[in-house]
XYZ file of C-alpha atoms in Angstrom:
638
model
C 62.267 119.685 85.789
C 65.884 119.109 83.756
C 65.841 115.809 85.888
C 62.245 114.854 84.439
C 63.200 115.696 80.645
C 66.810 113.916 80.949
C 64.857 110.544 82.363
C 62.531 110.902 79.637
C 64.978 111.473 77.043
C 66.629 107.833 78.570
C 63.171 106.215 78.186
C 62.706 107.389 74.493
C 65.802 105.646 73.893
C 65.200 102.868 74.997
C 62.170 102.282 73.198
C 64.097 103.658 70.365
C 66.120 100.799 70.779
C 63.895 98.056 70.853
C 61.510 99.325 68.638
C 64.375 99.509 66.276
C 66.262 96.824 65.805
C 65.163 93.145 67.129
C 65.952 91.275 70.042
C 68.546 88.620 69.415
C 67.717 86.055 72.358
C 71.261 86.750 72.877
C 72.520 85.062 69.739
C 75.572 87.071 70.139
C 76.291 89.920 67.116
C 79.741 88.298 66.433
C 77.482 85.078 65.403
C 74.936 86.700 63.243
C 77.720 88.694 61.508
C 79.909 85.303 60.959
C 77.558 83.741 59.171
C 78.832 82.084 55.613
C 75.924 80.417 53.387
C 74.893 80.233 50.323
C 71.510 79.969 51.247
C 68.466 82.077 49.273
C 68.850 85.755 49.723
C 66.658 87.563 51.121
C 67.919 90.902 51.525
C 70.966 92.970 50.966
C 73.015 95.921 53.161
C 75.589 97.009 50.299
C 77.812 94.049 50.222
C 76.407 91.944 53.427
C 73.058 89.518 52.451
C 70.369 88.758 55.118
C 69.905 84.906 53.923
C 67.089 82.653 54.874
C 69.025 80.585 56.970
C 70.155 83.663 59.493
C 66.451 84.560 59.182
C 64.722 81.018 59.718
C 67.649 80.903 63.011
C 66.808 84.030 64.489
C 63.375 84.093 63.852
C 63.342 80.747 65.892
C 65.046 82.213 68.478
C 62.993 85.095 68.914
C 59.770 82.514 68.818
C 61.235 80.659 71.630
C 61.776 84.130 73.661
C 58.144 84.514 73.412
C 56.983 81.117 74.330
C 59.419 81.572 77.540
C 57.887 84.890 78.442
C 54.269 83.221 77.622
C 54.213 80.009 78.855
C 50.948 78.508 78.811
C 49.288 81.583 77.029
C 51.571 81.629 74.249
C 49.869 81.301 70.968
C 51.766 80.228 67.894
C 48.977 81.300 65.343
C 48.743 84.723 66.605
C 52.867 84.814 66.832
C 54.142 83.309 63.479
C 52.232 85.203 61.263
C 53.024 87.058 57.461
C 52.683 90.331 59.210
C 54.992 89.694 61.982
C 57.604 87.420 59.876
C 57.997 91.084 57.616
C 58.545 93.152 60.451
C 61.082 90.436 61.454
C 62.674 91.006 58.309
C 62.743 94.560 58.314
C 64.155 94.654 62.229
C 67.234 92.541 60.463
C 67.497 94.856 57.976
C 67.685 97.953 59.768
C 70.112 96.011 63.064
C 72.180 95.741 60.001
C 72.045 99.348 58.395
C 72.910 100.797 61.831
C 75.610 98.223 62.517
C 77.217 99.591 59.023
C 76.299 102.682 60.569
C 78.502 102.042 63.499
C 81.175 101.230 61.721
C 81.475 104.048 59.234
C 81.026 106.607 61.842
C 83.388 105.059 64.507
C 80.564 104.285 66.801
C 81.996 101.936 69.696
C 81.146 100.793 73.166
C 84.116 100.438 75.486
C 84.594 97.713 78.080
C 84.110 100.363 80.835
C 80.541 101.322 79.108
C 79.637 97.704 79.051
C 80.321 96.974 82.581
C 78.657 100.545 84.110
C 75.409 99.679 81.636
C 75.003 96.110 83.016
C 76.040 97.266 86.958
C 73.286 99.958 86.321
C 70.729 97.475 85.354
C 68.025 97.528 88.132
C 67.149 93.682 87.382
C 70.334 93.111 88.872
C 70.580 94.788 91.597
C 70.347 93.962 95.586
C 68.646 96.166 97.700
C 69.738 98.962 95.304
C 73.073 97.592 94.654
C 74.199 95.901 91.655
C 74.935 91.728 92.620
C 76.781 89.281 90.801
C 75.113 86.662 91.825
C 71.888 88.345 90.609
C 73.558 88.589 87.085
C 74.922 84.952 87.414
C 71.470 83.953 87.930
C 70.111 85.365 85.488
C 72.494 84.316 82.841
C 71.845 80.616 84.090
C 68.364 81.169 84.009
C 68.034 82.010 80.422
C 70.702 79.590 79.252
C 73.220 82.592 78.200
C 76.791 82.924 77.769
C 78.728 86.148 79.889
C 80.139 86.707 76.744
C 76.992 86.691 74.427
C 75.046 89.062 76.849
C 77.964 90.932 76.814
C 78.064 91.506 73.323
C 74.515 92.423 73.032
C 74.971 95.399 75.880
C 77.717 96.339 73.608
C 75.908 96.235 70.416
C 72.693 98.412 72.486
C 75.218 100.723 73.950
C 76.990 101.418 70.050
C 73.315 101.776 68.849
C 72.548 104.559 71.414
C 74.965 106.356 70.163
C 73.634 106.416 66.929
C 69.984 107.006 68.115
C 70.852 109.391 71.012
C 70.599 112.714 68.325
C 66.794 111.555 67.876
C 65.921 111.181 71.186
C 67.271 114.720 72.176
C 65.958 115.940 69.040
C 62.454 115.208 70.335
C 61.036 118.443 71.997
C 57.534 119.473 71.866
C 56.234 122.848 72.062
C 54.803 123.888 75.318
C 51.356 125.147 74.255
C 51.395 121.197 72.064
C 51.755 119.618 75.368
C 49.447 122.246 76.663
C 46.791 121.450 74.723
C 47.273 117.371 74.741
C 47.167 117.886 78.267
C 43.721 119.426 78.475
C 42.711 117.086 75.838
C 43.189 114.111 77.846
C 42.427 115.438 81.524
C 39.386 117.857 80.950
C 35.887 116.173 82.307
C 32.584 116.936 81.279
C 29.404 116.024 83.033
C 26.888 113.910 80.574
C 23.812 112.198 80.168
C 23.253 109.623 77.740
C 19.894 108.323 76.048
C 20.114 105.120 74.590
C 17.987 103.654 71.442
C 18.695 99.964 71.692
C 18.123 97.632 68.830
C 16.470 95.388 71.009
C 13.652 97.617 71.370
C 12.649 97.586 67.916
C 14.145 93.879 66.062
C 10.744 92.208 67.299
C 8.789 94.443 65.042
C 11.250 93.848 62.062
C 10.239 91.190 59.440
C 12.410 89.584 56.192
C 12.163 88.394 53.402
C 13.646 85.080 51.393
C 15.027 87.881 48.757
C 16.534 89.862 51.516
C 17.755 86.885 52.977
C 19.515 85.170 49.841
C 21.139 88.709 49.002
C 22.389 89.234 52.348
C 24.225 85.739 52.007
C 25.349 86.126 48.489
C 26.542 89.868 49.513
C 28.063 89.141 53.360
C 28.432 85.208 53.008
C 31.894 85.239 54.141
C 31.900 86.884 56.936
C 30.123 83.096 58.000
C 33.071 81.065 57.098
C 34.021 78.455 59.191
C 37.490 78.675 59.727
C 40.080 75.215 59.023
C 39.404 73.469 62.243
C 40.281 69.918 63.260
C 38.431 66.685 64.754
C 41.027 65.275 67.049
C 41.439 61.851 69.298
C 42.771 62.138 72.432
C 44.274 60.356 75.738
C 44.258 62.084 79.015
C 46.185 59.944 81.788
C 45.159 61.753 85.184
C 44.675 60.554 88.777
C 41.515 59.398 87.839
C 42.559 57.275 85.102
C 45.377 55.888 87.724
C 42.391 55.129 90.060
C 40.844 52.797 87.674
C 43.823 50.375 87.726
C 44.225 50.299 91.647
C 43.075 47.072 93.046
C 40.783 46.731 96.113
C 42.127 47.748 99.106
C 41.532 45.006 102.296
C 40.155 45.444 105.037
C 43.586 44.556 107.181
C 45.182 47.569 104.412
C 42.396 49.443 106.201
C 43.199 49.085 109.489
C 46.474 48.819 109.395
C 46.950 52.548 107.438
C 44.397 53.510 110.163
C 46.706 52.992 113.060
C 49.704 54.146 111.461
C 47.975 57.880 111.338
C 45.787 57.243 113.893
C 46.711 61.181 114.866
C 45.418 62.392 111.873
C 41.942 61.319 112.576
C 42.235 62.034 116.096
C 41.275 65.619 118.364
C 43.351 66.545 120.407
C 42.671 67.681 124.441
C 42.742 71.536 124.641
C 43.227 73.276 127.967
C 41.790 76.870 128.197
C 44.766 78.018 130.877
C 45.392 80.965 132.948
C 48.204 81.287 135.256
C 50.157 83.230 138.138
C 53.979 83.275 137.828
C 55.606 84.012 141.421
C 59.496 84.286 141.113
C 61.849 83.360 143.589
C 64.886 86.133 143.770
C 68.629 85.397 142.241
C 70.301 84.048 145.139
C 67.230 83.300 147.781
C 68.288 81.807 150.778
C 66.394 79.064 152.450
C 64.063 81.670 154.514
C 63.673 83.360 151.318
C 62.568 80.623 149.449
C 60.244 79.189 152.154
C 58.635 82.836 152.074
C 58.165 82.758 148.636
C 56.633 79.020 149.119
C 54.281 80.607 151.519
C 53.363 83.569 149.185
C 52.318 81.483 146.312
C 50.054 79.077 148.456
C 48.208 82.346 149.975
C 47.752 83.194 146.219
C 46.771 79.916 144.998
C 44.295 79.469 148.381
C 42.514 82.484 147.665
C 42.421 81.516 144.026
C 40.480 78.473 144.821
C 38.555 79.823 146.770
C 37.211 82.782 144.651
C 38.278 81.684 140.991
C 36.699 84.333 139.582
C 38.976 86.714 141.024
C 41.861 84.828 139.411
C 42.121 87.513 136.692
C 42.837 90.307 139.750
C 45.557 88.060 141.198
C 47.334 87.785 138.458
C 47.401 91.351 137.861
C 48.250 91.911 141.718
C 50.838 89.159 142.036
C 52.164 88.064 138.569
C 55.571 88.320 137.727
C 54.710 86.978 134.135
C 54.440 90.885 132.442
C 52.996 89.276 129.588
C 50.246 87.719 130.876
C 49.539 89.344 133.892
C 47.261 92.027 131.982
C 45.358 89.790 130.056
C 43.982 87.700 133.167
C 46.905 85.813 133.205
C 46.203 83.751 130.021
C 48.303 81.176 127.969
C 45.452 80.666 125.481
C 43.808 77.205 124.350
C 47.067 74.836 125.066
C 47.221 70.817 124.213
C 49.836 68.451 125.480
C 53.451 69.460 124.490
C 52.458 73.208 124.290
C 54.534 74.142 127.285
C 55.859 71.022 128.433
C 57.555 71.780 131.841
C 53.919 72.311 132.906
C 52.117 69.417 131.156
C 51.689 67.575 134.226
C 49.962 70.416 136.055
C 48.084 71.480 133.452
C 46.626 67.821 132.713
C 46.710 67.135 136.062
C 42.899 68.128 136.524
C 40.093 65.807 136.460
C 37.821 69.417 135.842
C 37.984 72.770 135.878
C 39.891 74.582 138.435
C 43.051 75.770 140.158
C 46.278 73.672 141.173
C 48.947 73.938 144.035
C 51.657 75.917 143.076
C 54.290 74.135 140.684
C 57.726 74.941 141.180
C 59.122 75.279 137.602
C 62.807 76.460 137.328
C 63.095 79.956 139.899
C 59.453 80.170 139.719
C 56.419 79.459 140.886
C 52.841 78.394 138.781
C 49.493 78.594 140.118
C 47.150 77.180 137.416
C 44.157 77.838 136.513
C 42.055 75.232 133.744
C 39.286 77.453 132.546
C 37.787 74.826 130.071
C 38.357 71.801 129.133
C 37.912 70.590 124.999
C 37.949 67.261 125.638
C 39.873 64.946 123.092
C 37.962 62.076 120.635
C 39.192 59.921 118.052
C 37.349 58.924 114.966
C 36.068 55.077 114.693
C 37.305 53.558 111.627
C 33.319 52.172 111.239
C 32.562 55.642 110.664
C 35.253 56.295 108.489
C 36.181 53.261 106.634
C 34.984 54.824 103.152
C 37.275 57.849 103.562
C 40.493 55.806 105.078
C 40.282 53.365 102.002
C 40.013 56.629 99.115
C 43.352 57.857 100.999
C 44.926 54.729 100.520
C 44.122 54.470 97.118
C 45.124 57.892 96.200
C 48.096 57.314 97.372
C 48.589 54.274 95.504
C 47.062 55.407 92.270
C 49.885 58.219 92.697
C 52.364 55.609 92.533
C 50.469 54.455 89.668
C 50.456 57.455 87.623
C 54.176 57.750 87.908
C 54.868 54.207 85.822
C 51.926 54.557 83.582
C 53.046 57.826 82.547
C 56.687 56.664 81.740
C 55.004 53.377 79.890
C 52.923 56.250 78.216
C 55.708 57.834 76.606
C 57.245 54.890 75.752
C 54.596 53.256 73.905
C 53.594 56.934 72.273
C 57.787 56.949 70.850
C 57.370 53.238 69.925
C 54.195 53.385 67.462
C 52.570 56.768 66.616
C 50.405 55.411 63.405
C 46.854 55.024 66.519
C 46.310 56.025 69.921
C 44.589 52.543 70.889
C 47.508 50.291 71.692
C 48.280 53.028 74.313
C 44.914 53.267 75.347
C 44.429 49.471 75.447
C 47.704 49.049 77.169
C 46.942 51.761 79.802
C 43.552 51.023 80.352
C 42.390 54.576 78.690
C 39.150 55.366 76.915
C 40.231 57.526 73.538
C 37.956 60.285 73.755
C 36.808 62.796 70.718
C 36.952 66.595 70.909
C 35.690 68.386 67.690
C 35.799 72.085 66.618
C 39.502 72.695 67.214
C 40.768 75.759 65.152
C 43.914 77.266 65.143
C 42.551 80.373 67.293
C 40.277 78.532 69.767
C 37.455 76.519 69.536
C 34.374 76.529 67.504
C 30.633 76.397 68.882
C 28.027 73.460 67.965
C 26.141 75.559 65.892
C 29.438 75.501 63.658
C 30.767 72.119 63.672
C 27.981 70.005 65.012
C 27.183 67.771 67.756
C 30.366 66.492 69.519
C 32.045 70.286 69.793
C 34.718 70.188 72.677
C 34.060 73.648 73.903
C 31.012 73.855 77.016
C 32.800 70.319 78.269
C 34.965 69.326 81.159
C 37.675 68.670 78.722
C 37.828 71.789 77.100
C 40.193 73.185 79.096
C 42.770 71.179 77.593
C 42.636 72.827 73.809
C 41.639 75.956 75.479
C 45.914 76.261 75.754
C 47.537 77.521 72.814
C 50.335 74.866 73.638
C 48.004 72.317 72.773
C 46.378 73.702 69.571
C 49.885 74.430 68.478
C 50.870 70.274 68.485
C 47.420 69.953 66.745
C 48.299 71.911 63.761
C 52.101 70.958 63.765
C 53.150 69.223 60.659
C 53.948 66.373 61.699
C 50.298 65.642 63.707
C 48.037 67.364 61.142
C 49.909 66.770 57.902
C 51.870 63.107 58.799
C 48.651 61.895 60.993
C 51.026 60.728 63.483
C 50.210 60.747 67.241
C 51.620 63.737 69.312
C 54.426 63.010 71.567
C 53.450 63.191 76.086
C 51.974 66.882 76.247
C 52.591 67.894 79.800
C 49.509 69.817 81.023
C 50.910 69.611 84.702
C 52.699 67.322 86.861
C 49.690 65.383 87.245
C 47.815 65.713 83.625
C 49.247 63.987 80.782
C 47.771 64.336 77.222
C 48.494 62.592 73.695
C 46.469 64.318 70.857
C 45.783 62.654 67.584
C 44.079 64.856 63.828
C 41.320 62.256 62.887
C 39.687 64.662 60.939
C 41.135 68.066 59.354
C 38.463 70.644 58.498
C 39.135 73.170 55.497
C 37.848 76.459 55.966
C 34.464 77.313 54.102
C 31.436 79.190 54.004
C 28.590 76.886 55.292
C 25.116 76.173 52.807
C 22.409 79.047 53.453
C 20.297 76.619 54.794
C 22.437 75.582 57.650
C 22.806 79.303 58.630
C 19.693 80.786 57.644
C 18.870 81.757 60.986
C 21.397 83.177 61.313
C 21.236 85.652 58.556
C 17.684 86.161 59.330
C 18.808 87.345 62.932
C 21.992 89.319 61.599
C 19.276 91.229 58.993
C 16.720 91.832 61.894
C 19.514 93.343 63.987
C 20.800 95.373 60.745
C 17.313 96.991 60.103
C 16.209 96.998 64.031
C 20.366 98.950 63.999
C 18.980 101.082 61.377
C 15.410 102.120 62.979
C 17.019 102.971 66.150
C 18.953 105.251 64.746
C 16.564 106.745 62.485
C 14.595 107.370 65.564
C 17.479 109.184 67.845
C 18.720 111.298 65.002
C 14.856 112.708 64.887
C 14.853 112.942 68.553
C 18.687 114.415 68.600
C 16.970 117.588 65.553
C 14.763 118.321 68.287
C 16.786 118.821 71.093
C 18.894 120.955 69.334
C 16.375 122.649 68.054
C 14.710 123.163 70.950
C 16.514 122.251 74.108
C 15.684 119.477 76.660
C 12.424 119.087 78.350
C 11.385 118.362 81.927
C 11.197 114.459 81.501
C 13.599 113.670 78.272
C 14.427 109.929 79.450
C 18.011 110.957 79.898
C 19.981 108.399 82.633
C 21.488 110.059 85.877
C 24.725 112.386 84.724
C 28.288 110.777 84.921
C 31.279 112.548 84.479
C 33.692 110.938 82.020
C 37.568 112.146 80.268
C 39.697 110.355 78.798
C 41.864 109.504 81.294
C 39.085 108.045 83.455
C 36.742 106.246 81.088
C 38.688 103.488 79.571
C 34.821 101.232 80.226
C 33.863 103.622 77.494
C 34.032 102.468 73.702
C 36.903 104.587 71.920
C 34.654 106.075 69.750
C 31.611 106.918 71.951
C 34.044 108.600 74.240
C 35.912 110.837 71.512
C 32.229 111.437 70.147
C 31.762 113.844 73.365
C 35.088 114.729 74.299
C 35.770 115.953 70.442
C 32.004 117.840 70.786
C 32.288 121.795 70.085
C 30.943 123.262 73.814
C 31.136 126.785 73.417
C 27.142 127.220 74.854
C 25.833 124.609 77.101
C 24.126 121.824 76.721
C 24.845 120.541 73.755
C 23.595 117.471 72.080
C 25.215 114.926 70.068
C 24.496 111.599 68.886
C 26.026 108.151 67.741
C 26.229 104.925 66.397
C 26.584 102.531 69.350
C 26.640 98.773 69.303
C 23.477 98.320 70.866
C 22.100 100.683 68.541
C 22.030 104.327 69.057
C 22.380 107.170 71.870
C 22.587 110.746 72.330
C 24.955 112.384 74.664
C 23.329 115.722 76.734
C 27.030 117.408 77.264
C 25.986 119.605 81.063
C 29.005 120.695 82.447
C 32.843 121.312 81.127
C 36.009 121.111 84.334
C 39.474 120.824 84.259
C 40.975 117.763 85.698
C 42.520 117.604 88.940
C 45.787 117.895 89.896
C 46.250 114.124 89.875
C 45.475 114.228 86.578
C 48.053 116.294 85.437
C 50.308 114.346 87.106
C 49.964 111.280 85.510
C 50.112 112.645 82.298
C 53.291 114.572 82.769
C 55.150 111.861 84.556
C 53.300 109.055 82.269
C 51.650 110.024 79.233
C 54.115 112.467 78.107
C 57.319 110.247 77.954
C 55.025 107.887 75.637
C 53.731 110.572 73.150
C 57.499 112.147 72.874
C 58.628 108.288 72.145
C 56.409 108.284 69.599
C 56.954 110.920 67.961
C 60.862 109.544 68.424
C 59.948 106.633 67.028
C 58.345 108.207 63.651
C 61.716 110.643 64.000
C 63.672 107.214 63.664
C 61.773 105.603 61.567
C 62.226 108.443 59.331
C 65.875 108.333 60.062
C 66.508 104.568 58.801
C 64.576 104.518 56.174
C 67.109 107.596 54.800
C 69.655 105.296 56.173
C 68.520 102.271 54.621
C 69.011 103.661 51.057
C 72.180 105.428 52.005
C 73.231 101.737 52.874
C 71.699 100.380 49.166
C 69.282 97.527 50.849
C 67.484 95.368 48.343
């Protein structure tokens, strides 16, 4: 138990810690402290100022963290945002309080804590023991100095010390973790009763009245958001295939009897044998016995070849084989080479002489027989000639997509010197916000999303060049956007969207359908909350239309909405059943609450060895933030 609260105590401070203060990317603290500018202020820690510079530099750094860690997913709109620039800000502010912090209070991390945090790091560790070349490669792999990561152990290390009294100040009360516990493990066995919407919006009518209020009332919940009509160039294998020439007949042949193999089937033996060994040392009378022993074999094997399978378990020396009817599987030429010429030897199915093979002897048995074919290049020709050209448009690709990136570097004012160049059609792809892409009801015919090509601004990479200043803003053509090794893509803005809320009349159906679905919402929950007075009122009947009885908690029902779930786990259940209703998004259901258990023991383990570290770090973390915002005007920040 003291082992379970001290490891929990070390994950609350770690979260602590990065929950805190910021990650620097490993800018090194000596860095951000050094910096000198008299750039606009931003903030101020007594006599130190957080500038816009050291902000724009980290903040950069900390973007490019995330785009490592996110590759293809990550999403610049979602990253860069007001919200998460503040919280930026106010990381800065409080790494600096606490370094002051550190300072005033003597707060240090020595070399020998340094060294014993990183050798205790499980990331670099080998089979449970710390590696240097582990740490090596990571520092190479993240382009960081030994010196910079060192510095930022040190800095987390000096920190801990200042955030270690509010991780051991976190404690809560048994009968609180008690009660969470049942809370979160207890199951109770339910049946719902759904009133969809659907069953009621055919019945539900409109008005123009109702229709023009809803607009002028909800209207912008219907804007459009700023989207883009871009240009593009994709240079893939098939755009290399268009510029390979035709491939000759003599090309044909000649690629056809270099890899003549590859369209060829091989012979395959089925094979059994008997493996007679001669003894270490046999003399001449020894050896002739053996001789004599093996032909008996192979005589009676021939003669009877269906009892080949109790010879070899008689007479085998080969314990491998010799209870699995002497078999060496399905072989082709090669398999076992020192009998190839036995094996092959056979016209048909049978058994050979013995073979002497090293201090042994083989009798042989062919089973079957898959005889060998090769392909005629008449029936063929078609699939030889797309190999060769494959391979050639390969080739291709490779220059065109260096001559790409030099023409895209040499003029970025059009896309169709490239494309004329290259031999590319410039394609369109409309609807192209900065969170995805927009349907055809919302931007019209010509709306990228549905098509083949969609995957491409599907990526956040992508969308993120689209909306960069210099493609959106300057009109210029993107740089080579690398999709993979083979998919190359050049993007060009030929139309930039501003968000706005579209005329009723283009989305009149669509208010019409959003008001049926409002009132149809409405009716179907008028109708349960009648049905739900009854029940109450007088209990459930035989047939109530109630769906078969599931057992839910909220541990186990995370397919559950949040707040259907807390609906019946928050229900009073003191006498049994009880009823309760709610909002849903299909419309409206009540819950018929049957039975009440506690969870099992599995349960209760997950939530003391998982759930309980979290909800004590967050307490912690409230605790802290607490803590440096007491510190923060101790420190005088502006």
């Amino acid at each position: 138990m003291l082992e379970i609260i001290r490891t929990h105590r070390r994950i609350i401070l770690a979260l602590l810690i990065v929950l805190v203060v910021p990650s620097f990317v490993f800018f090194g603290v000596a860095d951000y402290q050094s910096f000198v500018s008299n750039d606009v202020k931003l903030a101020s820690v007594k006599d130190t100022n957080i500038t816009q510079e050291q902000f724009n530099l980290t903040w950069r750094n900390r973007l490019d963290q995330m785009r490592m860690e996110a590759g293809q997913n990550f999403d610049i709109s979602k990253a860069d945002t007001p919200a998460n620039r503040k919280a930026w800000l106010d990381q800065l502010i409080n790494t600096q309080v606490l370094q002051q912090e550190m300072i005033e209070g003597h707060f240090n991390a020595t070399d020998s804590m340094v060294r014993q945090a990183i050798a205790s790091d499980p990331q670099f560790h080998d089979n449970g023991v710390y590696s240097y070349q582990k740490y090596n490669e990571f520092l190479s792999a993240n382009n960081i100095r030994d010196i910079d990561y060192e510095a930022y152990v040190r800095q987390n290390e000096a920190f801990s010390h200042v955030l270690e009294p509010i991780a051991q100040s976190v404690s809560l009360p048994g009968k609180t973790l008690d009660l969470l516990q049942t809370a979160m493990i207890q199951e109770r066995t339910v049946r719902l009763r759904e009133f969809e919407t659907s069953a009621y919006i055919q019945d539900i009518s409109v008005t123009e009245d109702e229709v023009v209020q809803w607009y002028d009332k909800n209207g912008k919940a219907l804007e459009i958001p700023q989207y883009v009509n871009a240009q593009y160039l994709i240079l893939n294998q098939d755009a290399a295939l268009k510029g390979v020439a035709d491939v000759s007949d003599e090309d044909i042949n000649t690629y056809y009897q270099s890899n003549i193999a590859k369209y060829s089937k091989t012979e395959r033996r089925q094979v059994n044998h008997i493996q007679i060994k001669l003894p270490e040392s046999a003399d001449a009378a020894t050896q002739e016995e053996t001789l004599k022993k093996a032909q008996d074999v192979a005589a009676q094997a021939k003669e009877n070849p269906a009892r080949f399978s109790a010879l070899a378990k008689q007479y085998s020396d080969d314990v491998g084989t010799r209870n699995l009817d002497g078999s060496l599987g399905l072989l082709a030429k090669g398999d076992i080479p020192a009998l190839d010429e036995a094996i092959f030897s056979l016209a048909e199915p049978g058994v050979t002489d013995p073979v002497k093979v090293g201090n042994s002897y083989h009798i042989i048995q062919v089973v079957k027989i898959d005889a060998g074919s090769v392909q005629a290049l008449a029936d063929i020709k078609n699939e030889v000639e797309q190999e060769i050209r494959l391979q050639l448009a390969a080739e291709k690709f490779a220059d065109l997509a260096t001559r790409m990136t030099q023409l895209v570097n040499d003029d970025r004012a059009s896309l169709q010197p490239v494309a004329d160049e290259l031999q590319l059609d410039i394609k369109n792809a409309n609807g192209i916000a900065r969170d995805g892409l927009l349907s055809e009801q919302q931007v019209g015919a010509g709306a990228v999303i549905g098509s083949t090509d969609a995957k491409y601004f599907e990526s956040p990479r992508v969308r993120e060049v689209l909306f960069s200043d210099e493609v959106l803003k300057q009109k210029l053509n993107s740089g080579v956007i690398e999709i993979s090794p083979s998919e190359f893509l050049v993007v060009r803005v030929e139309q930039d969207v501003p968000a706005a809320v579209p005329p009723l009349d283009k989305v009149k159906a669509v208010v019409e359908n959003n008001l049926k679905t409002e009132k149809a919402q409405q009716q179907a929950k008028e109708v349960g909350l009648e049905e739900l007075k009854m029940l109450q009122e007088h209990g459930v009947a035989a047939d109530t239309g109630f769906d078969q009885e599931i057992v839910v908690s909220r541990l186990s029902s995370n397919q559950w909405p949040a707040d259907v779930l807390n609906t019946v786990m928050n229900a009073p259940v003191d006498k049994l059943p009880v009823f309760t209703g709610i909002e849903t998004p299909n419309g409206y259901a009540i819950v018929q609450i049957e039975k009440v258990s506690e969870g099992n023991p599995e349960m209760k383990t997950i939530f003391t060895q998982f759930l309980q570290p979290g909800i004590e770090a967050g307490v912690a973390l409230e605790v802290a933030k607490g803590v440096t915002s007491s510190l923060r005007k101790a420190h005088e920040v502006q």
